[in-house]
Amino acid sequence: MRLLHLLLTLTTVNAASWLTRWADDADCIDGVRELEVLCVDDDLVVADAECTATKPSTTTSCMDTVTKIIDANEGDDANNGTEAFPLRTLRECIQRFGFKWSSNKNSPDEQLPQLVCALKGGIYNDEPSTPLDSADHLLVRPYDHNKVIFDGTDAFWDVRWARHHTFEDVVTAAIPFTRRPE
């Protein structure tokens, strides 16, 4: 009887429980952050039915946001990033306003508002080396569901195309090349 009681005690101590963590790429959007809720038993993910407690919510409220507007056509990087005075490049939004949110400079503080760089519709061709990898408390998204295109190509006008001297299905052109500043 004593062995049965000990076995029963051990199984209840190691019962499955809920683990809640931020979902991958779960940014704070409109004051809500997605959570990943897992049923775990002894550090292993198990079926939800094995957790006897009520499953926690899969969302949580989060901090406010600070939104900076970017417009590739009408913006100017000397502007302040408001609707009336948008920035021109995503790079400027991150470099000027993203200091507080960069994991390489400061650990993100959950009490700070999240920086949102909202891109107006257009073609953004001055963004080839925008440093997205160092800011982890940042959300980049289209402004009001506009169509945003990142195009890293450079236009070349007055180019003379000629058939390749060996391969007749290939055409070539001499194009001057200069490396963009990083």
XYZ file of N, CA, C and O in Angstrom:
728
model
N 0.822 -1.191 0.000
C 0.000 0.000 0.000
C 0.868 1.258 0.000
O 0.565 2.215 -0.666
N 1.973 1.217 0.777
C 2.867 2.361 0.843
C 3.506 2.613 -0.540
O 3.665 3.758 -0.949
N 3.874 1.586 -1.269
C 4.452 1.709 -2.601
C 3.461 2.339 -3.579
O 3.814 3.210 -4.367
N 2.192 1.954 -3.520
C 1.157 2.510 -4.378
C 0.986 4.004 -4.093
O 0.889 4.808 -5.010
N 0.987 4.390 -2.837
C 0.844 5.788 -2.448
C 2.037 6.606 -2.978
O 1.867 7.699 -3.512
N 3.268 6.100 -2.873
C 4.453 6.769 -3.356
C 4.409 6.914 -4.882
O 4.716 7.965 -5.426
N 4.000 5.894 -5.594
C 3.886 5.921 -7.040
C 2.843 6.943 -7.473
O 3.059 7.711 -8.406
N 1.718 6.994 -6.776
C 0.664 7.949 -7.084
C 1.160 9.376 -6.848
O 0.913 10.277 -7.634
N 1.916 9.599 -5.809
C 2.462 10.914 -5.501
C 3.443 11.353 -6.578
O 3.417 12.489 -7.024
N 4.294 10.469 -7.038
C 5.263 10.815 -8.068
C 4.591 11.170 -9.387
O 5.020 12.082 -10.076
N 3.534 10.485 -9.746
C 2.877 10.787 -11.014
C 2.131 12.103 -10.956
O 2.040 12.790 -11.955
N 1.609 12.500 -9.821
C 0.924 13.784 -9.757
C 1.907 14.941 -9.718
O 1.619 16.003 -10.212
N 3.095 14.741 -9.168
C 4.104 15.797 -9.140
C 4.574 16.103 -10.555
O 4.780 17.241 -10.926
N 4.721 15.104 -11.397
C 5.194 15.287 -12.767
C 4.057 15.367 -13.776
O 4.240 15.043 -14.936
N 2.875 15.814 -13.368
C 1.742 15.910 -14.291
C 2.017 16.962 -15.359
O 2.775 17.907 -15.143
N 1.383 16.796 -16.504
C 1.555 17.749 -17.596
C 1.000 19.111 -17.188
O 0.023 19.211 -16.458
N 1.679 20.159 -17.677
C 1.236 21.514 -17.364
C 1.403 22.392 -18.605
O 2.074 22.014 -19.559
N 0.797 23.568 -18.562
C 0.844 24.477 -19.702
C 2.109 25.328 -19.660
O 2.503 25.818 -18.615
N 2.722 25.502 -20.808
C 3.862 26.377 -20.968
C 3.441 27.468 -21.943
O 2.965 27.176 -23.038
N 3.594 28.719 -21.550
C 3.218 29.843 -22.405
C 4.461 30.647 -22.742
O 5.240 30.984 -21.866
N 4.644 30.928 -24.035
C 5.771 31.747 -24.477
C 5.351 32.547 -25.697
O 4.346 32.252 -26.334
N 6.140 33.584 -26.037
C 5.836 34.371 -27.225
C 5.949 33.481 -28.444
O 6.882 32.704 -28.583
N 4.988 33.606 -29.333
C 5.041 32.860 -30.584
C 6.178 33.419 -31.444
O 6.582 34.576 -31.293
N 6.709 32.592 -32.344
C 7.748 33.060 -33.256
C 7.217 34.227 -34.056
O 6.100 34.187 -34.569
N 8.017 35.268 -34.184
C 7.649 36.471 -34.937
C 6.346 37.089 -34.454
O 5.564 37.602 -35.241
N 6.085 37.020 -33.157
C 4.855 37.582 -32.601
C 5.085 39.021 -32.190
O 5.490 39.305 -31.078
N 4.856 39.920 -33.120
C 5.012 41.335 -32.828
C 3.747 41.868 -32.176
O 2.670 41.309 -32.311
N 3.893 42.964 -31.506
C 2.764 43.645 -30.883
C 2.016 44.382 -31.982
O 2.519 45.350 -32.543
N 0.831 43.899 -32.330
C 0.034 44.523 -33.376
C -1.293 44.942 -32.772
O -2.049 44.105 -32.256
N -1.545 46.247 -32.834
C -2.775 46.819 -32.283
C -2.993 46.415 -30.829
O -4.103 46.104 -30.410
N -1.918 46.394 -30.052
C -2.014 46.118 -28.625
C -2.160 44.658 -28.257
O -2.433 44.323 -27.110
N -1.983 43.734 -29.221
C -2.134 42.296 -28.955
C -0.908 41.553 -29.465
O -0.420 41.814 -30.560
N -0.401 40.616 -28.656
C 0.731 39.769 -29.051
C 0.275 38.311 -28.975
O -0.319 37.883 -28.004
N 0.589 37.555 -30.019
C 0.262 36.129 -30.061
C 1.175 35.351 -29.124
O 2.357 35.654 -29.016
N 0.626 34.352 -28.465
C 1.396 33.481 -27.584
C 1.318 32.051 -28.091
O 0.323 31.646 -28.695
N 2.348 31.295 -27.818
C 2.341 29.864 -28.102
C 2.091 29.168 -26.771
O 2.806 29.380 -25.805
N 1.038 28.365 -26.711
C 0.674 27.660 -25.481
C 0.841 26.172 -25.741
O 0.177 25.602 -26.611
N 1.737 25.534 -24.967
C 2.050 24.120 -25.173
C 1.777 23.331 -23.903
O 2.029 23.804 -22.796
N 1.297 22.116 -24.060
C 1.149 21.198 -22.939
C 2.459 20.413 -22.854
O 2.873 19.774 -23.826
N 3.138 20.507 -21.697
C 4.426 19.840 -21.550
C 4.410 18.911 -20.342
O 3.748 19.162 -19.342
N 5.128 17.821 -20.475
C 5.290 16.867 -19.383
C 6.763 16.496 -19.339
O 7.300 15.954 -20.316
N 7.415 16.858 -18.250
C 8.842 16.564 -18.083
C 9.646 17.121 -19.262
O 10.458 16.428 -19.872
N 9.384 18.376 -19.616
C 10.073 19.103 -20.689
C 9.801 18.569 -22.088
O 10.513 18.917 -23.040
N 8.822 17.727 -22.263
C 8.445 17.229 -23.585
C 7.047 17.730 -23.919
O 6.150 17.726 -23.071
N 6.842 18.154 -25.150
C 5.524 18.589 -25.581
C 4.653 17.350 -25.779
O 5.054 16.391 -26.440
N 3.452 17.397 -25.167
C 2.512 16.278 -25.268
C 1.175 16.807 -25.773
O 1.003 18.016 -25.950
N 0.228 15.918 -25.998
C -1.095 16.308 -26.488
C -1.800 17.206 -25.468
O -1.648 17.033 -24.256
N -2.573 18.167 -25.961
C -3.296 19.097 -25.085
C -4.191 18.373 -24.086
O -4.386 18.839 -22.966
N -4.717 17.224 -24.455
C -5.626 16.478 -23.579
C -4.936 16.012 -22.288
O -5.610 15.757 -21.284
N -3.614 15.934 -22.285
C -2.896 15.487 -21.093
C -2.781 16.562 -20.016
O -2.458 16.266 -18.883
N -3.055 17.818 -20.363
C -3.049 18.895 -19.374
C -4.447 19.005 -18.780
O -5.420 19.178 -19.514
N -4.525 18.887 -17.477
C -5.836 18.889 -16.828
C -6.318 20.296 -16.489
O -7.516 20.526 -16.373
N -5.418 21.242 -16.354
C -5.821 22.615 -16.036
C -6.402 23.289 -17.281
O -6.201 22.839 -18.407
N -7.116 24.379 -17.084
C -7.692 25.141 -18.188
C -6.576 25.756 -19.022
O -5.614 26.314 -18.484
N -6.703 25.662 -20.334
C -5.680 26.184 -21.236
C -5.664 27.716 -21.164
O -6.699 28.363 -21.273
N -4.481 28.311 -20.987
C -4.378 29.777 -20.940
C -4.692 30.405 -22.297
O -4.694 29.735 -23.331
N -4.892 31.704 -22.296
C -5.178 32.455 -23.513
C -3.988 32.388 -24.468
O -2.832 32.299 -24.047
N -4.257 32.456 -25.761
C -3.199 32.419 -26.768
C -2.787 33.823 -27.210
O -2.019 33.978 -28.150
N -3.316 34.852 -26.548
C -2.902 36.225 -26.809
C -2.724 36.952 -25.487
O -3.257 36.537 -24.463
N -1.977 38.027 -25.546
C -1.806 38.877 -24.377
C -1.751 40.317 -24.846
O -1.409 40.585 -26.000
N -2.108 41.223 -23.963
C -2.009 42.632 -24.332
C -0.541 43.041 -24.269
O 0.258 42.440 -23.560
N -0.176 44.022 -25.023
C 1.209 44.476 -25.039
C 1.245 45.991 -25.117
O 0.213 46.649 -25.184
N 2.444 46.506 -25.124
C 2.650 47.942 -25.053
C 2.099 48.668 -26.270
O 1.722 48.087 -27.259
N 2.099 49.972 -26.149
C 1.681 50.823 -27.252
C 2.722 50.781 -28.362
O 3.798 50.219 -28.200
N 2.395 51.407 -29.463
C 3.333 51.478 -30.579
C 3.634 52.933 -30.925
O 2.826 53.822 -30.673
N 4.804 53.161 -31.485
C 5.179 54.450 -32.052
C 5.351 54.199 -33.533
O 6.188 53.389 -33.934
N 4.536 54.848 -34.350
C 4.565 54.598 -35.787
C 5.230 55.744 -36.519
O 4.895 56.912 -36.304
N 6.173 55.391 -37.378
C 6.832 56.347 -38.261
C 6.449 55.991 -39.687
O 6.481 54.824 -40.077
N 6.051 56.998 -40.453
C 5.583 56.800 -41.822
C 6.751 56.998 -42.784
O 7.538 57.930 -42.640
N 6.822 56.124 -43.792
C 7.868 56.181 -44.807
C 7.201 56.210 -46.178
O 6.289 55.432 -46.439
N 7.643 57.111 -47.044
C 7.081 57.234 -48.382
C 8.240 57.400 -49.364
O 8.926 58.433 -49.358
N 8.485 56.387 -50.189
C 9.615 56.403 -51.129
C 9.471 57.504 -52.169
O 10.467 57.995 -52.696
N 8.242 57.931 -52.474
C 8.017 58.928 -53.523
C 7.995 60.359 -52.989
O 8.572 61.250 -53.585
N 7.301 60.580 -51.880
C 7.102 61.933 -51.365
C 7.909 62.238 -50.105
O 7.884 63.362 -49.620
N 8.580 61.235 -49.525
C 9.265 61.426 -48.256
C 10.622 62.087 -48.376
O 11.177 62.250 -49.468
N 11.142 62.475 -47.214
C 12.468 63.081 -47.113
C 13.062 62.598 -45.793
O 12.414 62.713 -44.750
N 14.279 62.080 -45.823
C 14.886 61.540 -44.606
C 15.199 62.607 -43.560
O 15.534 62.286 -42.431
N 15.056 63.866 -43.908
C 15.219 64.939 -42.924
C 13.901 65.176 -42.166
O 13.887 65.895 -41.170
N 12.814 64.586 -42.625
C 11.503 64.758 -41.978
C 11.444 63.985 -40.673
O 12.339 63.209 -40.341
N 10.311 64.145 -39.955
C 10.149 63.499 -38.643
C 9.357 62.198 -38.681
O 9.112 61.607 -37.643
N 8.912 61.745 -39.848
C 8.238 60.458 -39.952
C 6.756 60.485 -39.624
O 6.169 59.443 -39.338
N 6.134 61.654 -39.679
C 4.693 61.757 -39.436
C 3.946 61.630 -40.754
O 4.555 61.599 -41.826
N 2.626 61.584 -40.683
C 1.797 61.514 -41.889
C 2.074 62.713 -42.806
O 2.211 62.559 -44.010
N 2.180 63.893 -42.232
C 2.411 65.103 -43.016
C 3.847 65.203 -43.525
O 4.099 65.792 -44.579
N 4.796 64.646 -42.769
C 6.213 64.736 -43.119
C 6.871 63.365 -43.028
O 7.622 63.081 -42.101
N 6.602 62.494 -44.021
C 7.152 61.127 -43.953
C 8.642 61.077 -44.269
O 9.192 61.971 -44.919
N 9.260 60.003 -43.796
C 10.646 59.712 -44.150
C 10.664 59.140 -45.564
O 9.625 58.742 -46.100
N 11.849 59.030 -46.167
C 11.963 58.446 -47.507
C 12.430 56.990 -47.474
O 12.072 56.203 -48.340
N 13.248 56.605 -46.455
C 13.812 55.249 -46.459
C 13.575 54.528 -45.133
O 13.520 55.149 -44.068
N 13.448 53.220 -45.231
C 13.342 52.362 -44.057
C 14.626 52.445 -43.233
O 14.598 52.445 -42.008
N 15.742 52.550 -43.908
C 17.041 52.673 -43.225
C 17.025 53.841 -42.240
O 17.462 53.718 -41.104
N 16.501 54.992 -42.646
C 16.472 56.162 -41.777
C 15.543 55.939 -40.591
O 15.849 56.337 -39.469
N 14.426 55.281 -40.815
C 13.504 54.972 -39.710
C 14.204 54.136 -38.646
O 14.127 54.429 -37.452
N 14.924 53.119 -39.078
C 15.595 52.225 -38.130
C 16.778 52.926 -37.471
O 16.952 52.861 -36.258
N 17.582 53.626 -38.253
C 18.777 54.247 -37.680
C 18.445 55.418 -36.751
O 19.071 55.580 -35.719
N 17.465 56.234 -37.126
C 17.182 57.413 -36.311
C 16.277 57.115 -35.124
O 16.482 57.611 -34.029
N 15.252 56.276 -35.333
C 14.266 56.051 -34.278
C 14.404 54.688 -33.610
O 13.808 54.436 -32.580
N 15.185 53.779 -34.187
C 15.258 52.422 -33.686
C 16.324 52.151 -32.647
O 16.497 51.014 -32.241
N 17.045 53.163 -32.183
C 18.134 52.931 -31.231
C 17.656 52.188 -29.987
O 18.282 51.249 -29.526
N 16.519 52.576 -29.443
C 16.010 51.949 -28.217
C 15.649 50.482 -28.429
O 15.567 49.722 -27.497
N 15.405 50.098 -29.683
C 14.912 48.756 -29.951
C 15.971 47.823 -30.509
O 15.702 46.683 -30.791
N 17.196 48.279 -30.664
C 18.226 47.449 -31.262
C 18.844 46.529 -30.219
O 19.340 46.980 -29.199
N 18.848 45.255 -30.507
C 19.425 44.287 -29.570
C 20.940 44.418 -29.470
O 21.541 43.947 -28.523
N 21.573 45.046 -30.444
C 23.017 45.235 -30.381
C 23.404 46.434 -29.516
O 24.546 46.581 -29.140
N 22.447 47.308 -29.221
C 22.759 48.507 -28.446
C 22.134 48.458 -27.063
O 22.755 48.799 -26.090
N 20.891 48.075 -26.972
C 20.172 47.972 -25.701
C 19.302 46.733 -25.726
O 18.763 46.375 -26.769
N 19.113 46.110 -24.614
C 18.115 45.046 -24.553
C 16.753 45.704 -24.655
O 16.525 46.757 -24.071
N 15.824 45.130 -25.418
C 14.517 45.761 -25.544
C 13.798 45.792 -24.202
O 13.827 44.832 -23.449
N 13.176 46.890 -23.913
C 12.419 47.070 -22.683
C 10.942 46.918 -23.032
O 10.406 47.687 -23.836
N 10.285 45.943 -22.453
C 8.878 45.686 -22.761
C 7.962 46.843 -22.374
O 6.833 46.901 -22.791
N 8.452 47.754 -21.541
C 7.632 48.897 -21.158
C 7.684 50.009 -22.210
O 6.849 50.899 -22.210
N 8.677 49.964 -23.095
C 8.767 50.956 -24.151
C 7.764 50.636 -25.249
O 7.484 49.469 -25.516
N 7.239 51.640 -25.917
C 6.374 51.370 -27.071
C 7.177 50.672 -28.172
O 8.379 50.874 -28.286
N 6.494 49.874 -28.970
C 7.161 49.197 -30.082
C 7.246 50.147 -31.267
O 6.288 50.841 -31.595
N 8.409 50.189 -31.918
C 8.588 51.017 -33.106
C 7.964 50.306 -34.304
O 8.242 49.138 -34.552
N 7.109 51.019 -35.031
C 6.510 50.509 -36.260
C 6.947 51.422 -37.391
O 6.685 52.626 -37.351
N 7.639 50.861 -38.379
C 8.011 51.600 -39.589
C 6.982 51.210 -40.649
O 7.002 50.093 -41.155
N 6.049 52.137 -40.941
C 4.940 51.862 -41.866
C 5.272 52.433 -43.241
O 5.477 53.643 -43.390
N 5.332 51.546 -44.233
C 5.736 51.918 -45.587
C 4.520 52.217 -46.456
O 3.647 51.353 -46.628
N 4.459 53.440 -47.008
C 3.400 53.761 -47.969
C 3.687 53.024 -49.262
O 4.817 52.625 -49.527
N 2.669 52.855 -50.070
C 2.818 52.124 -51.325
C 3.851 52.745 -52.238
O 3.989 53.969 -52.293
N 4.585 51.898 -52.922
C 5.585 52.393 -53.850
C 6.727 51.418 -54.014
O 6.709 50.323 -53.455
N 7.704 51.839 -54.788
C 8.888 51.020 -55.032
C 10.036 51.598 -54.229
O 10.399 52.763 -54.390
N 10.591 50.787 -53.364
C 11.705 51.187 -52.511
C 12.973 50.589 -53.086
O 13.218 49.407 -52.958
N 13.771 51.438 -53.771
C 14.982 50.918 -54.406
C 16.252 51.439 -53.747
O 17.339 51.199 -54.243
N 16.134 52.139 -52.629
C 17.315 52.615 -51.904
C 17.502 51.853 -50.605
O 17.983 52.393 -49.621
N 17.122 50.596 -50.572
C 17.151 49.811 -49.336
C 18.028 48.565 -49.401
O 17.811 47.636 -48.648
N 19.041 48.476 -50.272
C 19.763 47.213 -50.410
C 20.517 46.764 -49.173
O 20.716 45.589 -48.972
N 20.928 47.690 -48.325
C 21.681 47.267 -47.147
C 21.072 47.856 -45.877
O 21.785 48.292 -44.985
N 19.754 47.837 -45.805
C 19.076 48.301 -44.597
C 19.285 47.276 -43.493
O 19.037 46.090 -43.681
N 19.754 47.701 -42.321
C 20.113 46.768 -41.247
C 18.909 46.249 -40.458
O 18.622 46.723 -39.371
N 18.207 45.261 -40.994
C 17.048 44.697 -40.297
C 17.436 43.683 -39.235
O 16.656 43.398 -38.340
N 18.633 43.136 -39.312
C 19.000 42.030 -38.430
C 19.360 42.441 -37.012
O 19.506 41.594 -36.146
N 19.480 43.726 -36.717
C 19.891 44.107 -35.374
C 18.767 44.724 -34.551
O 18.964 45.080 -33.405
N 17.597 44.868 -35.106
C 16.490 45.473 -34.375
C 15.413 44.424 -34.143
O 14.813 43.925 -35.079
N 15.189 44.056 -32.885
C 14.232 42.984 -32.626
C 12.984 43.465 -31.890
O 12.165 42.678 -31.507
N 12.836 44.733 -31.708
C 11.643 45.280 -31.062
C 10.988 46.225 -32.063
O 10.602 47.333 -31.756
N 10.922 45.768 -33.299
C 10.570 46.592 -34.436
C 9.619 45.832 -35.333
O 9.756 44.628 -35.517
N 8.638 46.537 -35.891
C 7.717 45.937 -36.847
C 7.741 46.775 -38.111
O 7.540 47.987 -38.063
N 8.025 46.137 -39.240
C 7.991 46.800 -40.545
C 6.777 46.250 -41.263
O 6.642 45.034 -41.425
N 5.881 47.159 -41.681
C 4.671 46.700 -42.372
C 4.174 47.769 -43.329
O 4.533 48.939 -43.204
N 3.344 47.364 -44.289
C 2.766 48.358 -45.200
C 1.830 49.294 -44.437
O 1.195 48.902 -43.460
N 1.755 50.516 -44.900
C 0.857 51.511 -44.325
C -0.503 51.352 -44.992
O -0.610 51.415 -46.212
N -1.519 51.112 -44.218
C -2.894 50.965 -44.731
C -2.999 49.971 -45.897
O -3.654 50.243 -46.896
N -2.325 48.851 -45.800
C -2.411 47.748 -46.777
C -1.984 48.160 -48.182
O -2.446 47.608 -49.169
N -1.103 49.161 -48.291
C -0.578 49.564 -49.587
C 0.369 48.503 -50.127
O 0.932 47.720 -49.365
N 0.564 48.487 -51.444
C 1.490 47.546 -52.072
C 2.903 48.125 -52.013
O 3.157 49.216 -52.520
N 3.800 47.392 -51.369
C 5.181 47.825 -51.193
C 6.088 46.868 -51.953
O 5.963 45.661 -51.829
N 7.001 47.433 -52.728
C 7.945 46.626 -53.509
C 9.360 47.077 -53.160
O 9.675 48.264 -53.233
N 10.204 46.116 -52.773
C 11.626 46.387 -52.582
C 12.336 45.957 -53.856
O 12.273 44.797 -54.245
N 12.996 46.905 -54.518
C 13.663 46.632 -55.779
C 15.098 47.129 -55.673
O 15.343 48.336 -55.638
N 16.034 46.214 -55.620
C 17.439 46.587 -55.463
C 18.169 46.776 -56.773
O 19.381 46.934 -56.788
N 17.441 46.787 -57.878
C 18.123 46.936 -59.163
C 18.331 48.406 -59.491
O 17.651 49.289 -58.977
N 19.277 48.663 -60.344
C 19.539 50.020 -60.826
C 19.174 50.081 -62.299
O 19.501 49.171 -63.076
N 18.509 51.153 -62.686
C 18.136 51.328 -64.093
C 19.342 51.841 -64.878
O 20.091 52.690 -64.400
N 19.525 51.301 -66.075
C 20.584 51.761 -66.972
C 19.933 52.151 -68.292
O 19.239 51.350 -68.913
N 20.150 53.395 -68.702
C 19.575 53.903 -69.941
C 20.690 54.050 -70.979
O 21.858 54.150 -70.652
N 20.321 54.103 -72.228
C 21.269 54.264 -73.334
C 22.329 53.163 -73.345
O 23.521 53.411 -73.518
N 21.904 51.941 -73.142
C 22.803 50.798 -73.164
C 22.722 50.162 -74.553
O 21.636 49.958 -75.084
N 23.878 49.838 -75.146
C 23.916 49.179 -76.451
C 24.075 47.687 -76.250
O 25.048 47.237 -75.670
N 23.099 46.950 -76.704
C 23.143 45.497 -76.608
C 23.745 44.936 -77.895
O 23.486 45.435 -78.984
N 24.525 43.875 -77.756
C 25.158 43.251 -78.932
C 25.182 41.738 -78.731
O 25.246 41.252 -77.601
N 25.116 41.020 -79.836
C 25.207 39.568 -79.760
C 26.591 39.159 -79.288
O 27.593 39.758 -79.653
N 26.603 38.114 -78.471
C 27.872 37.568 -77.996
C 28.625 37.012 -79.203
O 28.036 36.450 -80.119
N 29.946 37.177 -79.204
C 30.724 36.768 -80.369
C 30.796 35.251 -80.549
O 31.051 34.767 -81.639
N 30.510 34.456 -79.506
C 30.576 33.001 -79.625
C 29.194 32.353 -79.533
O 28.886 31.439 -80.292
N 28.359 32.845 -78.617
C 27.035 32.251 -78.387
C 25.960 33.139 -79.004
O 25.684 34.233 -78.511
N 25.364 32.672 -80.092
C 24.423 33.526 -80.811
C 23.106 33.775 -80.063
O 22.405 34.730 -80.371
N 22.791 32.946 -79.044
C 21.559 33.167 -78.269
C 21.777 34.093 -77.072
O 20.862 34.320 -76.285
N 22.974 34.646 -76.939
C 23.311 35.499 -75.799
C 23.579 36.910 -76.288
O 24.278 37.111 -77.273
N 23.000 37.882 -75.559
C 23.302 39.278 -75.854
C 24.021 39.868 -74.649
O 23.786 39.469 -73.509
N 24.903 40.822 -74.897
C 25.682 41.436 -73.823
C 25.639 42.948 -73.958
O 25.312 43.491 -75.018
N 25.989 43.609 -72.869
C 26.100 45.069 -72.870
C 27.182 45.463 -71.882
O 27.348 44.830 -70.841
N 27.907 46.493 -72.221
C 28.914 47.025 -71.308
C 28.224 48.028 -70.387
O 27.648 49.012 -70.849
N 28.238 47.753 -69.097
C 27.558 48.611 -68.119
C 28.568 49.030 -67.073
O 29.221 48.182 -66.460
N 28.715 50.341 -66.859
C 29.652 50.783 -65.817
C 29.116 50.367 -64.443
O 27.914 50.458 -64.179
N 30.016 49.886 -63.590
C 29.600 49.397 -62.287
C 30.344 50.142 -61.190
O 31.563 50.244 -61.225
N 29.598 50.656 -60.242
C 30.196 51.225 -59.032
C 29.451 50.642 -57.848
O 28.232 50.494 -57.875
N 30.189 50.302 -56.824
C 29.591 49.677 -55.631
C 28.834 50.724 -54.820
O 29.298 51.830 -54.627
N 27.655 50.332 -54.365
C 26.872 51.217 -53.510
C 27.530 51.357 -52.149
O 28.111 50.399 -51.650
N 27.409 52.519 -51.548
C 27.977 52.649 -50.189
C 27.178 51.826 -49.200
O 25.964 51.743 -49.284
N 27.864 51.204 -48.272
C 27.192 50.369 -47.248
C 26.764 51.225 -46.098
O 27.350 52.116 -45.658
